[in-house]
Coordinates of C-alpha atoms in Angstrom, one line a residue:
M1 CA 62.3 125.7 117.9
S2 CA 59.6 123.8 116.2
V3 CA 60.5 120.4 114.7
N4 CA 58.8 119.0 111.6
Q5 CA 57.4 115.5 111.6
K6 CA 57.5 112.8 108.8
S7 CA 56.8 109.1 108.7
V8 CA 57.9 106.5 106.1
D9 CA 58.2 102.8 105.8
V10 CA 62.0 102.8 104.9
L11 CA 64.4 105.6 105.5
V12 CA 67.6 105.3 103.5
L13 CA 70.4 107.6 104.7
G14 CA 73.1 108.1 102.1
G15 CA 72.6 108.3 98.3
G16 CA 75.8 106.7 97.1
A17 CA 75.9 103.5 95.0
A18 CA 74.6 101.4 97.8
G19 CA 71.8 103.8 98.9
V20 CA 70.5 104.2 95.4
C21 CA 70.0 100.5 94.9
A22 CA 68.6 100.1 98.5
A23 CA 66.0 102.8 97.8
I24 CA 65.1 101.4 94.4
S25 CA 64.6 97.8 95.6
A26 CA 62.6 98.8 98.7
A27 CA 60.4 101.1 96.7
R28 CA 59.8 98.5 94.0
S29 CA 58.6 96.2 96.7
G30 CA 55.7 98.7 97.3
Y31 CA 56.9 100.5 100.4
N32 CA 57.1 104.3 101.1
V33 CA 60.8 105.1 100.9
L34 CA 62.7 108.3 101.6
L35 CA 66.3 108.6 100.3
V36 CA 68.3 111.3 102.1
E37 CA 71.6 112.6 100.6
S38 CA 73.9 115.3 101.9
Q39 CA 75.2 116.3 98.4
G40 CA 73.2 117.7 95.5
C41 CA 73.4 114.6 93.4
L42 CA 73.2 110.8 93.8
G43 CA 76.1 108.5 93.3
G44 CA 78.6 109.6 96.1
S45 CA 82.0 108.4 95.1
R46 CA 80.7 107.3 91.7
T47 CA 79.8 110.9 90.8
A48 CA 80.7 113.7 93.2
T49 CA 84.1 112.1 93.9
G50 CA 84.8 111.6 90.2
V51 CA 85.3 107.8 90.2
D52 CA 83.9 107.3 86.7
T53 CA 84.3 103.5 86.5
F54 CA 82.3 100.7 88.0
Y55 CA 84.6 97.9 89.1
G56 CA 83.6 94.5 90.5
F57 CA 81.1 93.4 87.8
Y58 CA 83.6 90.9 86.5
T59 CA 86.3 88.7 88.0
P60 CA 89.7 90.0 87.1
K61 CA 91.1 86.9 85.5
E62 CA 88.3 85.0 83.8
Q63 CA 86.3 88.2 83.1
R64 CA 83.2 86.4 84.3
R65 CA 80.3 88.6 85.3
I66 CA 79.2 88.0 88.9
V67 CA 76.9 90.9 89.6
G68 CA 73.4 91.4 88.1
G69 CA 70.1 92.8 89.3
I70 CA 69.7 96.6 89.7
P71 CA 73.4 97.3 89.4
W72 CA 73.6 95.7 86.0
E73 CA 70.3 97.4 85.0
I74 CA 72.0 100.8 85.8
A75 CA 75.1 99.9 83.8
Q76 CA 73.0 98.9 80.8
H77 CA 71.0 102.1 81.0
L78 CA 74.3 103.9 80.6
V79 CA 75.4 101.8 77.7
S80 CA 72.0 102.3 75.9
Q81 CA 72.6 106.1 76.2
K82 CA 76.0 105.6 74.6
A83 CA 77.4 107.0 77.9
A84 CA 79.6 104.0 78.9
F85 CA 82.0 101.5 77.6
E86 CA 83.8 98.4 79.0
R87 CA 87.5 99.2 79.5
P88 CA 89.9 96.3 79.8
N89 CA 92.3 96.9 82.7
T90 CA 95.7 95.2 82.3
Y91 CA 96.4 95.3 86.0
G92 CA 94.4 95.7 89.2
A93 CA 90.7 95.0 89.4
G94 CA 90.1 93.9 85.8
T95 CA 87.5 95.1 83.3
G96 CA 85.6 98.2 84.4
I97 CA 82.6 100.0 83.0
T98 CA 83.7 103.6 82.4
Y99 CA 80.8 106.1 82.1
D100 CA 79.8 109.7 81.8
I101 CA 79.3 111.0 85.3
E102 CA 76.6 113.5 84.4
M103 CA 74.6 110.8 82.7
L104 CA 74.9 108.6 85.7
K105 CA 73.5 111.3 87.9
I106 CA 70.4 111.5 85.7
I107 CA 70.0 107.7 85.4
Y108 CA 70.3 107.3 89.2
E109 CA 67.7 110.0 89.8
R110 CA 65.3 108.8 87.2
T111 CA 65.5 105.2 88.4
V112 CA 65.0 106.1 92.0
L113 CA 62.0 108.4 91.3
D114 CA 60.5 106.0 88.8
A115 CA 60.5 103.3 91.5
G116 CA 58.4 105.6 93.6
A117 CA 60.9 106.6 96.2
E118 CA 61.1 110.2 97.5
L119 CA 64.4 112.0 97.2
L120 CA 65.8 114.6 99.6
Y121 CA 69.1 116.4 98.9
H122 CA 71.3 118.8 101.0
T123 CA 70.2 117.1 104.2
Y124 CA 72.1 115.4 107.1
A125 CA 71.0 113.0 109.7
S126 CA 72.1 114.8 112.8
V127 CA 70.6 112.8 115.7
V128 CA 69.5 109.1 116.0
H129 CA 67.2 108.1 118.8
T130 CA 67.4 104.5 120.0
E131 CA 65.3 102.7 122.6
D132 CA 66.0 99.1 123.7
G133 CA 67.9 98.3 120.5
V134 CA 65.4 99.8 118.2
I135 CA 65.7 103.1 116.3
S136 CA 62.6 105.2 117.1
R137 CA 63.4 108.2 115.0
V138 CA 66.1 110.1 113.1
V139 CA 66.4 113.9 113.2
L140 CA 67.3 115.4 109.8
A141 CA 68.8 118.9 109.4
N142 CA 68.5 121.1 106.3
K143 CA 67.4 124.6 105.2
L144 CA 63.9 123.9 106.7
G145 CA 65.4 123.3 110.1
L146 CA 64.9 120.0 111.9
T147 CA 62.7 117.2 110.8
E148 CA 62.0 114.1 112.9
V149 CA 61.5 111.0 110.7
T150 CA 60.1 107.8 112.0
A151 CA 60.4 104.6 109.9
R152 CA 59.7 101.0 110.2
M153 CA 63.2 100.1 108.8
Y154 CA 66.4 102.2 108.6
I155 CA 69.2 101.7 106.1
D156 CA 72.7 103.2 106.7
T157 CA 74.4 103.7 103.4
T158 CA 76.4 106.8 104.5
G159 CA 79.7 105.0 103.8
D160 CA 81.1 106.1 107.2
G161 CA 78.5 104.1 109.2
D162 CA 77.2 107.4 110.7
I163 CA 73.7 106.1 111.5
A164 CA 74.9 102.8 113.0
A165 CA 77.4 104.6 115.2
R166 CA 74.9 107.2 116.4
A167 CA 72.4 104.4 117.1
G168 CA 75.0 102.8 119.4
A169 CA 76.1 99.9 117.2
P170 CA 79.7 98.9 117.8
F171 CA 82.2 99.5 115.1
E172 CA 85.9 99.2 114.4
K173 CA 88.2 101.8 112.9
S174 CA 91.9 101.2 112.0
D175 CA 94.6 103.4 113.5
V176 CA 94.9 106.6 111.5
A177 CA 98.3 105.5 110.2
E178 CA 96.7 102.3 108.8
L179 CA 93.5 103.7 107.3
Q180 CA 93.5 103.6 103.6
S181 CA 94.5 106.9 102.0
L182 CA 92.2 109.5 100.4
S183 CA 92.3 110.6 96.8
T184 CA 91.3 113.7 94.9
I185 CA 90.3 112.6 91.4
F186 CA 91.0 115.1 88.6
F187 CA 90.2 115.4 84.9
M188 CA 92.3 116.9 82.1
A189 CA 91.3 117.9 78.5
N190 CA 93.2 118.3 75.2
V191 CA 95.2 115.1 75.8
D192 CA 96.6 113.2 72.8
T193 CA 95.6 109.9 74.2
T194 CA 97.0 107.9 71.3
E195 CA 100.5 109.3 72.1
A196 CA 100.0 109.1 75.8
K197 CA 99.0 105.4 75.7
K198 CA 102.5 104.5 74.4
I199 CA 103.8 105.0 77.9
S200 CA 103.0 101.8 79.9
H201 CA 101.9 101.9 83.4
K202 CA 105.2 100.5 84.6
E203 CA 107.1 103.2 82.7
L204 CA 104.7 105.9 84.1
A205 CA 105.6 104.7 87.6
E206 CA 109.3 104.9 86.8
R207 CA 108.9 108.5 85.5
M208 CA 107.0 109.4 88.7
K209 CA 109.9 108.0 90.7
A210 CA 112.4 110.0 88.6
A211 CA 110.4 113.1 89.0
N212 CA 110.4 112.7 92.8
Q213 CA 114.1 112.1 92.8
S214 CA 114.7 115.3 90.8
G215 CA 113.5 117.3 93.8
Q216 CA 111.2 119.4 91.6
Y217 CA 108.1 117.4 92.4
V218 CA 106.4 115.9 95.5
L219 CA 104.3 112.9 94.3
P220 CA 103.3 110.8 97.3
R221 CA 101.9 108.0 95.1
E222 CA 104.3 106.6 92.4
E223 CA 101.9 104.1 90.8
G224 CA 98.8 106.2 90.1
S225 CA 97.0 105.9 86.8
W226 CA 95.0 107.7 84.2
H227 CA 92.4 106.4 81.7
V228 CA 90.3 107.6 78.8
T229 CA 86.7 108.7 79.2
P230 CA 83.7 108.7 76.9
H231 CA 84.8 112.2 75.7
P232 CA 87.7 112.5 73.2
G233 CA 90.8 114.0 74.6
V234 CA 89.5 114.0 78.2
I235 CA 91.1 111.7 80.8
Q236 CA 90.5 110.9 84.4
A237 CA 93.5 110.5 86.8
N238 CA 93.6 108.7 90.1
M239 CA 97.0 109.7 91.4
V240 CA 96.6 111.8 94.5
R241 CA 97.3 110.2 97.9
V242 CA 96.5 111.9 101.2
S243 CA 97.4 109.7 104.1
G244 CA 97.0 109.7 107.8
I245 CA 93.4 111.1 107.8
D246 CA 90.4 110.0 109.8
A247 CA 87.7 111.2 107.5
T248 CA 85.1 111.1 110.3
D249 CA 87.0 114.2 111.7
P250 CA 85.6 117.2 109.7
Y251 CA 88.7 119.3 110.6
A252 CA 91.1 116.7 109.3
L253 CA 88.9 116.1 106.3
T254 CA 88.9 119.8 105.5
L255 CA 92.7 119.8 105.5
A256 CA 92.7 116.7 103.3
E257 CA 90.6 118.6 100.7
V258 CA 93.2 121.4 100.7
E259 CA 96.1 118.9 100.4
G260 CA 94.4 117.0 97.6
R261 CA 94.0 120.0 95.4
Q262 CA 97.6 121.0 96.0
Q263 CA 98.8 117.5 95.1
T264 CA 96.7 117.7 91.9
Q265 CA 98.7 120.6 90.7
Q266 CA 101.9 118.6 91.2
Y267 CA 100.6 115.7 89.2
V268 CA 99.2 117.8 86.4
N269 CA 102.6 119.5 86.0
F270 CA 104.3 116.1 86.1
L271 CA 102.1 114.7 83.3
K272 CA 102.6 117.8 81.1
A273 CA 106.4 117.6 81.6
Y274 CA 107.1 113.8 81.6
V275 CA 104.4 112.1 79.5
P276 CA 104.2 112.7 75.7
G277 CA 100.6 113.6 74.7
F278 CA 100.0 115.8 77.8
E279 CA 102.1 118.8 76.6
N280 CA 99.0 120.8 75.6
A281 CA 96.6 119.4 78.1
F282 CA 95.0 121.3 80.9
L283 CA 93.1 120.7 84.2
I284 CA 89.4 121.0 83.8
S285 CA 88.1 119.8 87.2
T286 CA 88.8 118.1 90.5
S287 CA 86.3 116.0 92.3
H288 CA 83.6 117.8 94.3
H289 CA 84.9 116.2 97.4
I290 CA 87.9 114.0 98.2
G291 CA 87.4 110.3 97.9
V292 CA 87.4 108.3 101.1
R293 CA 88.1 104.6 101.0
E294 CA 87.8 103.6 104.7
T295 CA 86.5 104.9 108.0
R296 CA 84.2 103.0 110.3
R297 CA 83.6 99.3 109.8
I298 CA 80.6 98.1 111.8
L299 CA 80.8 95.0 114.0
G300 CA 78.0 92.9 112.6
E301 CA 76.7 89.4 113.1
Y302 CA 79.7 88.2 111.0
I303 CA 83.0 89.9 110.3
L304 CA 84.2 89.2 106.8
T305 CA 88.0 88.5 106.9
E306 CA 90.8 88.8 104.4
D307 CA 91.2 85.1 104.7
D308 CA 87.6 84.7 103.5
V309 CA 88.3 86.9 100.6
V310 CA 91.5 85.5 99.3
N311 CA 90.3 81.9 99.7
G312 CA 87.0 82.6 97.9
R313 CA 84.8 81.5 100.8
K314 CA 81.1 80.9 100.1
F315 CA 78.4 81.5 102.8
E316 CA 75.0 80.0 103.2
D317 CA 73.6 83.5 103.6
G318 CA 75.6 85.0 100.8
I319 CA 73.8 88.0 99.2
A320 CA 76.4 89.2 96.7
C321 CA 79.4 87.9 94.9
C322 CA 82.8 89.6 94.8
G323 CA 85.9 88.8 92.8
A324 CA 87.7 92.1 93.4
P325 CA 91.2 91.7 94.8
V326 CA 92.3 93.3 98.1
E327 CA 93.3 96.8 97.0
D328 CA 94.9 98.4 100.0
H329 CA 95.9 102.0 99.5
G330 CA 98.3 102.4 102.4
A331 CA 100.4 105.4 103.3
G332 CA 103.4 104.3 101.2
K333 CA 104.1 105.0 97.5
D334 CA 102.7 101.6 96.4
T335 CA 99.3 99.8 96.7
R336 CA 99.0 96.3 98.1
W337 CA 97.1 93.8 95.8
V338 CA 96.0 90.3 96.8
Y339 CA 93.9 88.3 94.5
V340 CA 91.0 85.9 95.1
A341 CA 92.0 82.2 94.7
G342 CA 89.9 79.2 93.7
D343 CA 87.1 80.0 91.3
G344 CA 87.9 83.7 91.6
H345 CA 85.0 85.0 93.8
Y346 CA 83.6 84.9 97.3
H347 CA 80.3 85.7 99.0
I348 CA 79.4 88.7 101.1
P349 CA 77.2 87.3 103.8
Y350 CA 74.0 88.9 104.9
R351 CA 75.2 88.8 108.5
S352 CA 77.9 91.3 107.6
L353 CA 75.2 93.9 106.9
L354 CA 73.5 93.5 110.3
P355 CA 74.9 95.7 113.1
T356 CA 74.8 94.0 116.4
G357 CA 72.5 95.5 119.0
V358 CA 70.1 97.3 116.7
N359 CA 67.1 95.4 115.4
N360 CA 65.7 97.7 112.7
L361 CA 68.9 98.8 111.0
L362 CA 70.8 97.5 108.0
V363 CA 74.0 98.8 106.5
A364 CA 75.4 98.5 103.0
G365 CA 78.6 99.7 101.3
R366 CA 82.1 100.2 102.5
C367 CA 81.0 100.4 106.2
L368 CA 80.0 96.7 106.2
S369 CA 81.3 94.3 108.9
A370 CA 84.7 93.4 107.6
T371 CA 88.3 93.5 108.6
H372 CA 90.6 96.2 107.1
G373 CA 91.9 93.8 104.4
A374 CA 88.5 92.3 103.5
Q375 CA 86.9 95.8 103.3
A376 CA 89.7 96.7 100.8
S377 CA 88.1 94.2 98.4
A378 CA 84.4 94.4 99.2
R379 CA 84.2 98.2 98.9
N380 CA 84.1 98.1 95.1
S381 CA 81.2 99.8 93.4
A382 CA 79.4 96.8 91.9
Q383 CA 79.5 95.1 95.3
C384 CA 78.2 98.2 97.1
M385 CA 75.3 98.4 94.7
A386 CA 74.6 94.7 95.1
M387 CA 74.7 95.1 98.9
G388 CA 72.3 98.0 98.6
Q389 CA 69.8 96.0 96.6
A390 CA 70.0 93.2 99.2
V391 CA 69.3 95.4 102.2
G392 CA 66.4 97.1 100.3
V393 CA 64.9 93.7 99.8
A394 CA 65.7 92.6 103.3
A395 CA 64.0 95.7 104.8
S396 CA 60.9 95.0 102.7
L397 CA 60.8 91.4 103.8
A398 CA 61.2 92.3 107.4
I399 CA 58.3 94.7 107.2
E400 CA 56.2 92.1 105.4
R401 CA 56.9 89.4 107.9
Q402 CA 56.9 91.8 110.9
E403 CA 60.2 90.5 112.0
A404 CA 63.6 92.0 113.1
V405 CA 66.1 92.1 110.2
R406 CA 68.2 89.4 111.7
Q407 CA 65.2 87.0 111.9
I408 CA 64.3 86.9 108.2
P409 CA 65.4 83.6 106.6
A410 CA 68.4 84.0 104.3
Y411 CA 67.1 81.5 101.8
R412 CA 63.9 83.7 101.2
L413 CA 66.0 86.8 100.8
Q414 CA 68.2 85.0 98.2
E415 CA 65.1 83.8 96.4
L416 CA 63.8 87.3 96.1
L417 CA 67.1 88.6 94.9
R418 CA 67.4 86.0 92.2
E419 CA 63.9 86.8 91.1
Q420 CA 65.2 90.4 90.6
G421 CA 68.1 89.2 88.5
A422 CA 70.8 89.3 91.2
I423 CA 73.6 86.8 91.1
V424 CA 73.9 85.1 94.4

C-alpha cells in the first residue's frame, strides 16, 4: 500500500475548543499549521456534543472575567452575530455564555482558515512514531488511505490524550468506577419557558426523585438541568448520566451511546409529565456523540492537584486562569462541587501541558497533567481554549528558538500571551 507524505511546521491533532485556539495562535505566528479533526465540524464537545455554553470566562462569585485572548475573541464574534448571550447561573459554575451551535461551527472554521491554518476533517491519527523522545511522524487515516505527516512540533488536543499515549508518554486514568460519567445532551422545542422557569432547580430535583420512586422512570441523575437557548421555545438539557465507562474503549463507548439515547427518552417523558411548560414540547435532537468528561490524564512536568485548585494557587509559569469549581460527575445521583477559595481563581501551569519523555509534543484540554479532582475544574471550555492558545504560542516559540518545548522560558511565553490579549 502506498503512503502519502506531507510536511508542516505544527500538526494539531483534535479540533475541539483547545485545538481550534492552538491552530489559530500558531498560524498567526506565521507557521504552516495543519489541524486534524475526526468529526465533520470544529468544536468537539462545544458543538458535536451539544454543550452550547462556554463556562470558565468568569469567576462564579465575583463574576470577574479571567480569560481573554482568542477565547474571548471567539465569544465576541458570537455576540456580534447576535448568536450568544450571557446567562446567569444561580448554582454551579457561574455565568456562562450560551450560543447558537451552528454559528459557532462557522466562526471556528472562519477564524482558523483566516489565520492561515489548513483544516482536515474525517481523519484519525492512527500511528505515532517516536525516536529517542522525539515524535518523527504521525500516520493519518482517512478516505485517501494513509498519510505520513512530519512536523517540527506536535500538539495533542484530542481530549483523550491519544497522541501522547501513542508517543509513549506516561499517563494516569482513574478506575472505571471513579471516572466521571458521560452525558448525552438533548434539545427540545415548543417549550413554554416562562411557565417552566417557575420550577426551581431544587424543586426539579425533588420531582426527579419522586419520579424515580414511582417506579415508572429510571433517571440515574436527579439534579440535572435545562436552560434556554438563543431560539424561542428551544431548550438544552444536560440530564443523562452514563457511568462506569472507559471512553477510550470503543466497544464500551458504543454501548454508552446506545444507553445515552435510551436515557434521553426517559428524561423527555419525565419533563413532559412532571414540569409545567413541557406538556406540548418534543425532542428535536440528541448530541452527535455522547459527551466525555474524563479519560487519560497525562503525567506532565507538574501534576495540578485539587489542593492547588481549591486554595487558588498561583504559579510562576501560569499560562491560564481558572475560577471554575471542582465539578465531579460521579456515578451517583448527585454531583460534587468544591469552590476555589481566596481570590477565586488559580493558575494552570505551563508544565502541566508538557508530557514527560517527549520533547516536541504539547497537550491542551481535559487531558492535561492533573489529578482527578483538579481535572474536574480545569476541563471547562474557556480554560481549554486558553490552554490551546498557550500551546500554539509555545510551539511557535520553540520553533523560533530551536529549543525543546520544556526549554522555552515561561516569562517569554507569558509576555507573548499578554500581547495577544490573554489574561495570565
